[in-house]
Coordinates of C-alpha atoms and ligand atoms in Angstrom, one line a residue:
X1 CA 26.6 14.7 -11.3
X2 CA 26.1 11.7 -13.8
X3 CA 26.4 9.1 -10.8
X4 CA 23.8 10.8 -9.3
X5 CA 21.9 10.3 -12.5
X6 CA 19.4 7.2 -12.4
X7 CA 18.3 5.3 -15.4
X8 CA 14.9 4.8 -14.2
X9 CA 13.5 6.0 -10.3
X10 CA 10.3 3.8 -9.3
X11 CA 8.1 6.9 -6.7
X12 CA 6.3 4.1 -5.0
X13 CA 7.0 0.8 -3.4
X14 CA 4.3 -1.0 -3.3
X15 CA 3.3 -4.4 -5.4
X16 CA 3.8 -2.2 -8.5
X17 CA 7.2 -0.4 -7.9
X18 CA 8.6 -3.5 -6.3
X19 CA 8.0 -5.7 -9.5
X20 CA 9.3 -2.8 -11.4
X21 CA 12.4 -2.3 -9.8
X22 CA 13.3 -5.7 -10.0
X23 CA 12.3 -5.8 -13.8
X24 CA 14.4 -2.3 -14.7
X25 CA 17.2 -4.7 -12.9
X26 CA 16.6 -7.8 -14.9
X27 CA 17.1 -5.0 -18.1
X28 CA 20.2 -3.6 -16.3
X29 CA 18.9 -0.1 -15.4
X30 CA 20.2 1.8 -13.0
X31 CA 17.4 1.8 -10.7
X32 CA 16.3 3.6 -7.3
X33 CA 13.2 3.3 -5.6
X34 CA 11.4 6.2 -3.3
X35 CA 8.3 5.6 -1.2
X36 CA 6.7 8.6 1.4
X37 CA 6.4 5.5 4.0
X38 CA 8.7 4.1 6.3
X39 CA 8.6 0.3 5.2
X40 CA 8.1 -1.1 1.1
X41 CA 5.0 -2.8 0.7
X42 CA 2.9 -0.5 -0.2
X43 CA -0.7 -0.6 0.8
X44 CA -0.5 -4.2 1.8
X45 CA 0.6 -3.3 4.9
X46 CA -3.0 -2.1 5.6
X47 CA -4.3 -6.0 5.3
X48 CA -0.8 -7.9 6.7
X49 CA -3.1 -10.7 8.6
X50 CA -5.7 -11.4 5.4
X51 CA -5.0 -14.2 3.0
X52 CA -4.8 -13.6 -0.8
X53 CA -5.3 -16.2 -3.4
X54 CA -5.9 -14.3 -6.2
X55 CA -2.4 -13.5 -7.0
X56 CA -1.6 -16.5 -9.7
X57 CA 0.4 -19.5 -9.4
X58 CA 0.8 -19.2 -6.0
X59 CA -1.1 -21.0 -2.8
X60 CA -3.2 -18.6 -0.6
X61 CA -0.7 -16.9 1.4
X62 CA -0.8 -14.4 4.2
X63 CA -0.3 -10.5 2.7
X64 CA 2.4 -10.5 5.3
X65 CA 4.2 -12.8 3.6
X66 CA 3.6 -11.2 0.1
X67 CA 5.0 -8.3 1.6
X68 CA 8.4 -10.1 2.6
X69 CA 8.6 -11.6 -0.5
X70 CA 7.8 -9.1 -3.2
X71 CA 10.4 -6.9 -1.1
X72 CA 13.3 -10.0 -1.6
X73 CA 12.4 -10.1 -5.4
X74 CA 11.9 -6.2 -5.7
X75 CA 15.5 -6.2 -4.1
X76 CA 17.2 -8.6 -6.3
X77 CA 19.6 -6.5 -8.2
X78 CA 20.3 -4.0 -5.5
X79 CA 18.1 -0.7 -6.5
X80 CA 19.1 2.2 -4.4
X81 CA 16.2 2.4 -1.8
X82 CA 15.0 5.9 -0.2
X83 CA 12.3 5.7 2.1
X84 CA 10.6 8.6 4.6
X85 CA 10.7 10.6 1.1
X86 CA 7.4 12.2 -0.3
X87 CA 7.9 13.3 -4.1
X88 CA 5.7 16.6 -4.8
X89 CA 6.9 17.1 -8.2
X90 CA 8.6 16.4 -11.1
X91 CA 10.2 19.1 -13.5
X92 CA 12.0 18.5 -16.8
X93 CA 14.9 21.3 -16.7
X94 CA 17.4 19.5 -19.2
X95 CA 16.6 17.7 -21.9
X96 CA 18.8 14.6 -20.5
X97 CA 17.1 14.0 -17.0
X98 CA 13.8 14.5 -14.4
X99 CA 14.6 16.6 -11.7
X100 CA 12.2 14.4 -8.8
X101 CA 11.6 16.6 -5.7
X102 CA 10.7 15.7 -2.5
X103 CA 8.6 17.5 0.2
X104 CA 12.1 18.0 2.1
X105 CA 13.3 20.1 -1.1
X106 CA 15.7 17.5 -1.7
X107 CA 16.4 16.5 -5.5
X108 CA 16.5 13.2 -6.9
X109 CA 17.8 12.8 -10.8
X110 CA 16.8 10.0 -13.1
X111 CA 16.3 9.7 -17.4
X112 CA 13.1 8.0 -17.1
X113 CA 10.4 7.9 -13.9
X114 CA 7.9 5.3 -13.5
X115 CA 5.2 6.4 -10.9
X116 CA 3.6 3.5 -8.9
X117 CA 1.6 6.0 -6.5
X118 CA -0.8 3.7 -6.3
X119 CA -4.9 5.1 -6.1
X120 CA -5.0 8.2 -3.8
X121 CA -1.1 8.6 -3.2
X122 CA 0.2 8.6 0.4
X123 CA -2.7 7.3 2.2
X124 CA -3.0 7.8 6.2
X125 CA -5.9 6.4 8.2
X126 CA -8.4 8.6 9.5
X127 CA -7.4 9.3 13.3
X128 CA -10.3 8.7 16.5
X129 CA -11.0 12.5 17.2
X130 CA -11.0 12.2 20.5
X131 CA -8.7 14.2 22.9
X132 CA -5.6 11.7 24.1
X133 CA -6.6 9.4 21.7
X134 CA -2.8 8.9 20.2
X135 CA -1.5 8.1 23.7
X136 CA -2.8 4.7 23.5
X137 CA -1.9 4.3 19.8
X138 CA -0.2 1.0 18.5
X139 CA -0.6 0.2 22.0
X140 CA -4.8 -0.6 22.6
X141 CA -5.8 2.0 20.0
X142 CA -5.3 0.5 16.7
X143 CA -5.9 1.7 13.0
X144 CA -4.9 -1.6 11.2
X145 CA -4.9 -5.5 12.7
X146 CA -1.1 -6.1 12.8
X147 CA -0.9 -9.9 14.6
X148 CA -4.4 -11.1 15.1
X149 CA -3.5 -13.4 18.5
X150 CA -2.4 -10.1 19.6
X151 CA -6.6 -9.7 20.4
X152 CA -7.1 -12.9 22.0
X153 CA -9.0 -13.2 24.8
X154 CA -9.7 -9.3 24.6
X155 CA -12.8 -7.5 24.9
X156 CA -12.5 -4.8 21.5
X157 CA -14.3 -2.4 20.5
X158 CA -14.5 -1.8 16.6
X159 CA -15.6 1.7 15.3
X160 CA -16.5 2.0 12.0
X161 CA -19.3 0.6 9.9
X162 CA -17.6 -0.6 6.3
X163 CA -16.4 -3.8 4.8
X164 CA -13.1 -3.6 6.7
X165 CA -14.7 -3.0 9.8
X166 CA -17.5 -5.5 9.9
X167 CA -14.7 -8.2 7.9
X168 CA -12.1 -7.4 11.1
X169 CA -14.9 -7.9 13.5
X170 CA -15.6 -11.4 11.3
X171 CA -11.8 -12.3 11.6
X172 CA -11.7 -11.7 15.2
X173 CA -14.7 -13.4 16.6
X174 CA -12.9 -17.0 17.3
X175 CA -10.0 -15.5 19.2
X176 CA -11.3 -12.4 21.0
X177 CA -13.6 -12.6 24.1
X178 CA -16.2 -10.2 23.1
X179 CA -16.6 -8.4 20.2
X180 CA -18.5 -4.9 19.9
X181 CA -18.9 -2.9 17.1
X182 CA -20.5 1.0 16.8
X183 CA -21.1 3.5 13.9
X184 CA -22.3 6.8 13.1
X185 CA -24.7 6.0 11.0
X186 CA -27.9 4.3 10.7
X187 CA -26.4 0.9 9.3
X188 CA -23.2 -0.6 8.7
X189 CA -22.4 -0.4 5.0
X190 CA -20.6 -3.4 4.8
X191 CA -22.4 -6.7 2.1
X192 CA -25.3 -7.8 3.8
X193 CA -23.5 -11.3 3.7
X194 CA -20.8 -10.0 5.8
X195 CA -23.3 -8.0 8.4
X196 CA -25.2 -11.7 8.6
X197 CA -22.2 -13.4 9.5
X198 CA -21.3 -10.7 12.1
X199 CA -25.3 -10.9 14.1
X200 CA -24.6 -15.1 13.8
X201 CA -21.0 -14.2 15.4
X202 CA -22.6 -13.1 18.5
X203 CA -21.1 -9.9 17.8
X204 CA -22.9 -6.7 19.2
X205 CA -23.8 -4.2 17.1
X206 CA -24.4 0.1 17.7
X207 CA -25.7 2.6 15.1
X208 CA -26.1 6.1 15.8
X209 CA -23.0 5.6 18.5
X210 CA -19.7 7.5 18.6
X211 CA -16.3 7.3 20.5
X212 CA -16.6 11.1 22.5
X213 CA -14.2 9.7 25.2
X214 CA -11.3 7.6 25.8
X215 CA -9.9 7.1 29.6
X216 CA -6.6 5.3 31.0
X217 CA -3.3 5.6 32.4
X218 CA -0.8 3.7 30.2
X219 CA -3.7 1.8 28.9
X220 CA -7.3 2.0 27.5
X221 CA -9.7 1.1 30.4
X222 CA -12.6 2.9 29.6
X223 CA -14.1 4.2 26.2
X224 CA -17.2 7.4 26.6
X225 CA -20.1 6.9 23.7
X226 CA -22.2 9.0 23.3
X227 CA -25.8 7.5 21.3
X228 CA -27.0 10.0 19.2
X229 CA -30.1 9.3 18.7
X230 CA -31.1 10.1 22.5
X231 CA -28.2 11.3 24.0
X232 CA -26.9 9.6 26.3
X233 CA -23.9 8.7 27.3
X234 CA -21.5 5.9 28.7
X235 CA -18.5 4.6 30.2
X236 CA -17.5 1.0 29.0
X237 CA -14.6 -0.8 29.7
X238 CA -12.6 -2.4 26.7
X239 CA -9.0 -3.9 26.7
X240 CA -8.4 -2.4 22.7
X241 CA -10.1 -0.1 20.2
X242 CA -9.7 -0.9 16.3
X243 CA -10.8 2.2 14.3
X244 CA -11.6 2.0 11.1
X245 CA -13.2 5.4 9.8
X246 CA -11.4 5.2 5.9
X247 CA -8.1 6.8 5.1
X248 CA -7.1 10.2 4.0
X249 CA -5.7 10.2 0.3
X250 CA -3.1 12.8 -0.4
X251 CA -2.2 13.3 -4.0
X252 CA 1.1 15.4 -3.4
X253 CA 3.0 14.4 -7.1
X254 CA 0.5 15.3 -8.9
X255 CA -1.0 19.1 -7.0
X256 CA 1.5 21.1 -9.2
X257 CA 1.8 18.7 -12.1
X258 CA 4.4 20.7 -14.0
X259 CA 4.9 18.0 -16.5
X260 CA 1.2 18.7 -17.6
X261 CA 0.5 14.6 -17.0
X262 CA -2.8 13.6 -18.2
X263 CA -4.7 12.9 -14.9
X264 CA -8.2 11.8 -14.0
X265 CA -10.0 12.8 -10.8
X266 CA -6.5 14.6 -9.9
X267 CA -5.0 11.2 -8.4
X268 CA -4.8 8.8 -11.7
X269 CA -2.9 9.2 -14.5
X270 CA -4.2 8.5 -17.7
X271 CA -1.8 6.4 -19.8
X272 CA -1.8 3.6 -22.4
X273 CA -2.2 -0.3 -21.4
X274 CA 1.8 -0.5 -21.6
X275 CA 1.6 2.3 -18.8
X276 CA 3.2 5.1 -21.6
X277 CA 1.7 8.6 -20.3
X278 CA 1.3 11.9 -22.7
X279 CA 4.7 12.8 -21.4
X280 CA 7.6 10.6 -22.9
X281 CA 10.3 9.2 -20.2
X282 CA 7.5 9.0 -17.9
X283 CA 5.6 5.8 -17.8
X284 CA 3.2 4.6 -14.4
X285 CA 2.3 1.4 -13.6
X286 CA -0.7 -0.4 -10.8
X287 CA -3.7 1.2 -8.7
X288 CA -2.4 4.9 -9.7
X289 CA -3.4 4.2 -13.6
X290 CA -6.4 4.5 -15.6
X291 CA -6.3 2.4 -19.0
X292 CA -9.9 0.9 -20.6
X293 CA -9.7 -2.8 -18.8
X294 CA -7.0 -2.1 -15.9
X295 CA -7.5 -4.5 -13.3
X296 CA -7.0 -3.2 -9.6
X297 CA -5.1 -6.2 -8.7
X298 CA -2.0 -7.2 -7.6
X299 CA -1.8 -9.3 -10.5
X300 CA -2.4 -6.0 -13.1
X301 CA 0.5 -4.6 -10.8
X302 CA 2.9 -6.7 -12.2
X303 CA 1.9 -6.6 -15.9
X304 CA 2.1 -3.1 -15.7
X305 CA 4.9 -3.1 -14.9
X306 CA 6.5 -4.8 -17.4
X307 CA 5.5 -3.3 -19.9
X308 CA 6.3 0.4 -17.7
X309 CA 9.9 -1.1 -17.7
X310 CA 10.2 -2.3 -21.2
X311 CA 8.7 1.3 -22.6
X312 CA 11.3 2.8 -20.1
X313 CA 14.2 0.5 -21.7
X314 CA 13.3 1.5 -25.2
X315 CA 13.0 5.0 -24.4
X316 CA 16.5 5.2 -23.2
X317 CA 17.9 3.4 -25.4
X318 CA 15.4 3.1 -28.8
X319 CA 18.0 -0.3 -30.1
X320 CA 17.2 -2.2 -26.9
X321 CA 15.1 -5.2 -27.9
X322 CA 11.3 -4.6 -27.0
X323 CA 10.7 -7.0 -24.5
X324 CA 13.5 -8.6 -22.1
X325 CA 14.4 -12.7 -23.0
X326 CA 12.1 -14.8 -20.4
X327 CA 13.4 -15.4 -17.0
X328 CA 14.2 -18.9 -17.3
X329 CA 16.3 -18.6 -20.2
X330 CA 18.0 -15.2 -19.3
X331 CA 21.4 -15.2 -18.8
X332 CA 21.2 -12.6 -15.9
X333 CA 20.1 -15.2 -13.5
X334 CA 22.7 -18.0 -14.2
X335 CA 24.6 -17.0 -11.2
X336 CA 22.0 -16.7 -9.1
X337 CA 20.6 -20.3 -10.3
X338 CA 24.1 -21.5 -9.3
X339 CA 23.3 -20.2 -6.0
X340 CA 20.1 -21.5 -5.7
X341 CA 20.4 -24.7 -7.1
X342 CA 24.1 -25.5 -4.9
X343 CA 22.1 -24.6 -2.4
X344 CA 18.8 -27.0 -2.1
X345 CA 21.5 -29.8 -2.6
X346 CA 23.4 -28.8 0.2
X347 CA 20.2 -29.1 2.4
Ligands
FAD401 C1 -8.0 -4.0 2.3 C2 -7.5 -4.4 1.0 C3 -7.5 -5.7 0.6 C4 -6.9 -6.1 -0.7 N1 -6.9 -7.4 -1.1 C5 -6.4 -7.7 -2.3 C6 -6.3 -9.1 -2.7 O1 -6.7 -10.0 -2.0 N2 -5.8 -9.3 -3.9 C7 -5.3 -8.4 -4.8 O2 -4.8 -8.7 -5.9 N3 -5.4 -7.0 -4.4 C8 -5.9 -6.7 -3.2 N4 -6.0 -5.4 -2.8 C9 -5.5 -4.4 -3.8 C10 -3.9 -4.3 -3.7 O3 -3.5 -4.1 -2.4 C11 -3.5 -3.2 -4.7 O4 -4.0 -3.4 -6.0 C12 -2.0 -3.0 -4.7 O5 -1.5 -2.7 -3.4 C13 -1.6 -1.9 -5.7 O6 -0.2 -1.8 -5.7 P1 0.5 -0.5 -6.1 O7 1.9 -0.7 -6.1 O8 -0.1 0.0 -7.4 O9 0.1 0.6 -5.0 P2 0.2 0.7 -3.5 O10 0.2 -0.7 -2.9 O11 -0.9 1.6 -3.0 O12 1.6 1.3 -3.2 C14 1.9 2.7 -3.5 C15 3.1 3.2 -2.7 O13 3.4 4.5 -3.2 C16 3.8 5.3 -2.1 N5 3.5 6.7 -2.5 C17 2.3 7.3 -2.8 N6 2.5 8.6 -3.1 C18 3.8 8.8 -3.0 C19 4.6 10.0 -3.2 N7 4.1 11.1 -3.6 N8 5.9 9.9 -2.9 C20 6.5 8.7 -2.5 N9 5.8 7.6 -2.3 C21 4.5 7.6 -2.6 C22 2.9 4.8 -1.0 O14 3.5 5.1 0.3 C23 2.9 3.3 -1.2 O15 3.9 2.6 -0.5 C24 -6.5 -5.0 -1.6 C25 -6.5 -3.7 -1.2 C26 -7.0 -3.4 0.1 C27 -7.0 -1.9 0.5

């Protein structure tokens, strides 16, 4: 039973949970990681194509590329990885250990937790409600913008009227061959900078207009929508359909809440800047806390979780020194500094 025992399990492996697993490493904890999804990454997978550049001391880089790195770093001292694995709750039946359960009724066994849920939990997109719709998806039905040249010299047809949407529309307007773009509603709710750029795009907007229809063999050829505002009706062909009609939120961990976790809205958890939560052994870190002055960045994500790690260290073992010696001068890394170093002058 102790192997099964974990020092610390990260639920959640997105920006957050990858730092802190590599951080719980760095401070020799015996560390597993669980995300609901099939892939770490967390929620950047929803923006793979978009450039960040407010991450610090980095050049803009692709969030595809974040994604592939933070996962090599997150990785670095071998955490036990389990993915496909939604935790539902967490129950404290000896004093020595959390009892994690999954939605398969599977346990999982670890001293301290840090939850790096990240805001609203296991998020799914909202599907096209239209009969046969998830034949064509990943194929011309899309829910996120994987490979952008995959849309070149396409005619697509975006539904959904928010930032994402109108910004996908933007992104897609030098490669694509036509661009069209419908909502429900009376107007897109995207910045009006953004809904400027899109009319100067040439890009041709529809409110009151909704997907009712979609037609094809192995592939979209036709898509029915209906105008609500008089009725009517049509058949228009399109090579891909992007939907982008928000995302479900699911907050799972936190429906039962056995611990009694201080929460806010039901899908944050109130804790202290240093990510320390009303119950002790249990510390959270990124998008899933609430602290006066949290920033909803990646850049928060990793502070947090620090200072979730360096709580979790001193909780298990009260001597440990507060914070961990700087990673330029720690001792962990020498052999991998060999490595790296042998390495570039080999090349
Ligand atoms: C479109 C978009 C663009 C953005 N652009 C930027 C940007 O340019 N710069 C920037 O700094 N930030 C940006 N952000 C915000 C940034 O992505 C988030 O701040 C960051 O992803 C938060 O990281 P996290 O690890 O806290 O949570 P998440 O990335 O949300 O990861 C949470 C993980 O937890 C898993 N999970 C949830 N519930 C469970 C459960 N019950 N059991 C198991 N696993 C679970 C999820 O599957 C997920 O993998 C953007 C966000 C969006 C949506």
């Amino acid at each position: 039973m102790s192997d099964n025992i974990y020092d610390v399990t990260v639920i959640g492996g997105g920006p957050a949970g990858l730092f802190s697993a590599f951080y719980a490493g760095l401070r020799e904890m015996k560390t597993k990681i669980i995300d609901g999804q099939d892939q770490l990454g967390g929620k950047v997978h929803l923006y793979p194509q978009k450039m960040i550049w407010d991450i610090g001391g980095t050049e803009p880089l692709a969030a595809g590329d974040l994604i592939k790195k933070s996962i090599s770093q997150g990785l670095t001292f071998d955490p036990d990885v389990v993915l496909n694995t939604t935790i539902t709750n967490i129950r404290k039946e000896d004093s020595n250990y959390f009892t994690i359960e999954t939605s398969e009724g599977e346990k999982h066994f670890s001293k301290a937790v840090i939850i790096t849920i990240g805001g609203g939990g296991m998020i799914s997109p909202v599907k096209l409600d239209v009969e046969g719709a998830e034949r064509f998806e990943g194929k011309t039905l899309h829910y996120a913008v994987p490979d952008i040249m995959s849309f070149k010299d396409k005619k697509i047809l975006i539904t959904g009227g928010s930032y994402s949407a109108v910004d996908w529309a933007n992104d897609l307007t030098p490669i694509a061959r036509e661009i069209h773009i419908i909502y429900r509603g009376d107007d897109l709710t995207a910045h009006e900078a953004e809904v400027s750029r899109l009319k100067k795009n040439g890009v041709k907007i529809r409110t009151q207009s909704v997907v009712t229809g979609v037609i094809g063999e192995d592939n979209l050829e036709f898509v029915e929508i209906e105008n609500k505002e008089t009725g009517e009706v049509t058949n228009e062909a399109y090579d891909a359909i992007i939907v982008n009609h928000g995302y479900n939120q699911n907050n799972l961990l936190f429906r039962e809440n056995h611990l009694g976790l201080n929460l806010e809205n039901d899908f944050y958890i109130q804790a202290s800047p240093t990510g320390i939560t009303n119950v002790p052994g249990i510390y959270a870190a990124g998008d899933c806390i609430r602290y006066e002055g949290k920033v909803n960045l990646i850049a928060g994500a990793y502070s947090d979780a620090v200072n979730a790690v360096n709580n979790a260290k001193m909780y298990l073992d009260p001597k440990a020194n507060k914070y961990a010696m700087v990673s330029s001068h720690n001792e962990r890394f020498d052999e991998k500094n060999m490595e790296i170093m042998y390495k570039e002058e080999d090349a």
